[in-house]
Every structure is written in C-alpha cells, then in structure tokens.
XYZ file of C-alpha atoms in Angstrom:
165
model
C 79.610 3.096 5.638
C 81.829 5.660 4.013
C 81.084 9.321 4.201
C 78.769 10.399 1.401
C 77.516 6.858 0.565
C 73.779 6.990 1.198
C 71.231 9.655 1.916
C 71.530 10.839 5.481
C 70.089 13.958 6.934
C 71.779 14.014 10.175
C 73.306 11.795 12.711
C 71.801 8.277 12.220
C 68.643 9.440 10.398
C 67.599 8.976 6.785
C 65.140 10.974 4.730
C 62.659 8.072 4.916
C 62.263 8.735 8.606
C 60.507 11.989 7.696
C 58.719 10.851 4.510
C 57.105 7.618 5.837
C 54.924 9.251 8.548
C 53.746 11.862 6.049
C 52.816 9.143 3.505
C 51.255 6.834 6.128
C 48.776 9.422 7.401
C 46.625 9.618 4.205
C 46.746 5.817 3.823
C 45.492 5.334 7.390
C 42.741 7.950 7.002
C 41.573 6.384 3.727
C 41.629 2.924 5.319
C 39.502 4.055 8.273
C 37.020 5.705 5.896
C 36.670 2.540 3.807
C 36.240 0.334 6.885
C 33.716 2.786 8.339
C 31.736 2.801 5.091
C 31.545 -1.014 5.066
C 30.508 -1.108 8.728
C 27.776 1.472 8.082
C 26.488 -0.400 5.007
C 26.346 -3.731 6.826
C 24.620 -2.351 9.915
C 22.067 -0.147 8.134
C 18.848 -2.107 8.689
C 15.493 -0.479 7.940
C 13.219 0.254 10.858
C 10.372 -2.261 10.629
C 7.851 0.323 11.839
C 8.845 2.806 9.140
C 6.497 2.486 6.145
C 9.133 4.099 3.911
C 11.421 1.152 4.632
C 9.254 -1.078 2.443
C 8.404 -3.493 5.241
C 5.163 -3.761 7.156
C 4.333 -1.032 9.680
C 2.174 -1.543 12.773
C -1.339 -0.068 12.646
C -4.483 -0.198 14.728
C -6.446 -3.376 14.071
C -9.618 -1.349 13.528
C -7.847 0.373 10.600
C -6.722 -2.936 9.077
C -10.200 -4.446 9.358
C -11.950 -1.312 8.052
C -9.780 -1.383 4.914
C -11.435 -4.726 4.157
C -14.930 -3.531 5.069
C -15.007 -5.292 8.450
C -15.542 -4.123 12.001
C -13.613 -5.389 14.961
C -15.443 -8.389 16.398
C -16.550 -8.487 20.006
C -14.319 -10.529 22.364
C -11.313 -10.356 20.060
C -7.693 -10.245 21.187
C -5.578 -8.582 18.508
C -2.145 -10.166 18.096
C -0.683 -7.808 15.492
C -1.954 -5.639 12.674
C 0.202 -4.204 9.906
C 0.112 -2.261 6.653
C 2.546 -2.388 3.781
C 2.597 0.202 1.017
C 4.161 -0.300 -2.366
C 2.545 -0.561 -5.759
C -0.421 -1.979 -3.869
C -1.586 -1.535 -0.287
C -1.851 -4.599 1.937
C -3.267 -4.754 5.458
C -2.919 -7.832 7.648
C -4.450 -8.636 11.017
C -3.891 -11.611 13.274
C -6.657 -11.992 15.848
C -7.668 -14.474 18.514
C -11.356 -14.828 19.196
C -13.860 -17.341 20.521
C -14.269 -20.160 18.055
C -18.076 -19.981 18.057
C -18.004 -16.273 17.077
C -16.013 -16.663 13.839
C -18.746 -17.872 11.460
C -21.410 -15.377 12.656
C -18.885 -12.497 12.386
C -17.930 -13.502 8.835
C -21.586 -13.937 7.749
C -22.544 -10.568 9.246
C -19.528 -8.795 7.771
C -19.772 -10.320 4.292
C -23.428 -11.336 3.776
C -23.118 -11.505 -0.041
C -19.837 -13.424 -0.052
C -19.400 -16.974 -1.303
C -19.828 -19.793 1.182
C -17.174 -20.213 3.853
C -14.936 -23.127 2.872
C -13.542 -25.730 5.247
C -10.724 -28.235 5.162
C -7.631 -28.452 2.989
C -5.825 -26.395 1.822
C -7.224 -23.523 3.863
C -7.228 -24.888 7.410
C -10.370 -24.920 9.564
C -12.169 -22.144 7.656
C -11.375 -19.793 4.813
C -13.137 -17.064 2.906
C -12.055 -15.134 -0.188
C -14.103 -12.061 -1.087
C -13.674 -9.531 -3.875
C -15.759 -6.654 -5.235
C -17.211 -9.033 -7.819
C -18.534 -11.453 -5.221
C -19.661 -9.706 -2.069
C -17.153 -7.196 -0.727
C -19.035 -4.311 0.928
C -18.979 -0.892 -0.744
C -17.240 0.533 2.340
C -14.163 -1.624 1.684
C -11.170 0.114 0.140
C -9.540 -3.240 -0.596
C -10.067 -5.139 -3.819
C -9.740 -8.544 -2.161
C -10.136 -9.869 1.382
C -8.838 -13.254 2.485
C -9.635 -14.785 5.851
C -7.934 -17.939 7.129
C -8.997 -19.502 10.420
C -7.216 -22.115 12.484
C -8.725 -23.652 15.594
C -6.184 -23.535 18.395
C -8.322 -25.507 20.821
C -12.014 -26.148 21.574
C -12.619 -22.496 22.549
C -10.175 -20.334 20.575
C -9.654 -19.546 16.898
C -6.683 -17.801 15.316
C -7.936 -15.553 12.502
C -5.588 -14.279 9.788
C -7.217 -11.411 7.924
C -5.677 -9.921 4.748
C -7.089 -7.018 2.759
C -5.249 -5.643 -0.256
C -5.498 -3.747 -3.504
C -4.443 -5.135 -6.870
C-alpha cells in the first residue's frame, strides 16, 4: 500500500480498531438486557399460595366448610382445601371419610336440602344446595355442591365446593 492510501492512525492500526469496541459495548449491553427481560418474563410464574396471583390458595378445611354452612365431620382426613377470589369467591375441599358417615353428615348439615342423588352423572352421591332450597343461614356461599366417590367398601372421597355467584 502506498503512503497516504487508506486511513491509518499509526503503525499497522486503522481507526476502526478504536471505533469498533466503542460501538460494540452498547450493542452488547442492549442485547443482554433484552435477553434478560425475556428470561424474566418466561420464568415469572405466580405463587400458587398467593391469592393475588389469581389461582387457588390453601386454607384451613374448617374455613372452606364453614363458608358453605358445614362443620368438619368427625373421622375426616382432609386432603386439600383452597379458596379462590375473583369476581366471585370459591372454596373447595377434598376430604376422605368413612363411607357410612357421608349421608348422615349431609342430612345433618343440610336438613332442608333436596334429596341426595345417586348414580350418573354425579358419581356415588351428589347434592346441590342453594339459598332457595335449603342452604343454612350461616352459609356465606350462594351455592354448595358435594360430589362423593366411593374409593372402597370403607372410604369415600368427598369433593365439597361452596361459592358465590
């Protein structure tokens, strides 16, 4: 190369050798920020026990049952009890209890309710109660639904739902 043909700053160096690192730094910083933002957005899962997250939060089973005007039955093994707040409030309880105790508990809890139904489509037993047809005055819920499945000759799985509308 002839002298004076091309931009050189010194012996064997061009001006791009100084400009490229200065230009690359903002590009790299911006790239890391964009990647970090995507990683944060993809990994931001709501805490399932946080009621503000919109999902169900764990509660005491006595609270879930009381919302529907029921008391915790004797000899019950609570599986899980949750509440979900939104436009309406919905409590759910999953309980295991002796099979022979289910009907007496339901009759005692909801004496003015319609008859307990059996068979399809509700499983072994089901009961739907509202304020119009037998929900106790102590219930904060508008509707209670109980679905019962017999697990074996001794045990019943009870799914209790109480919610507002």
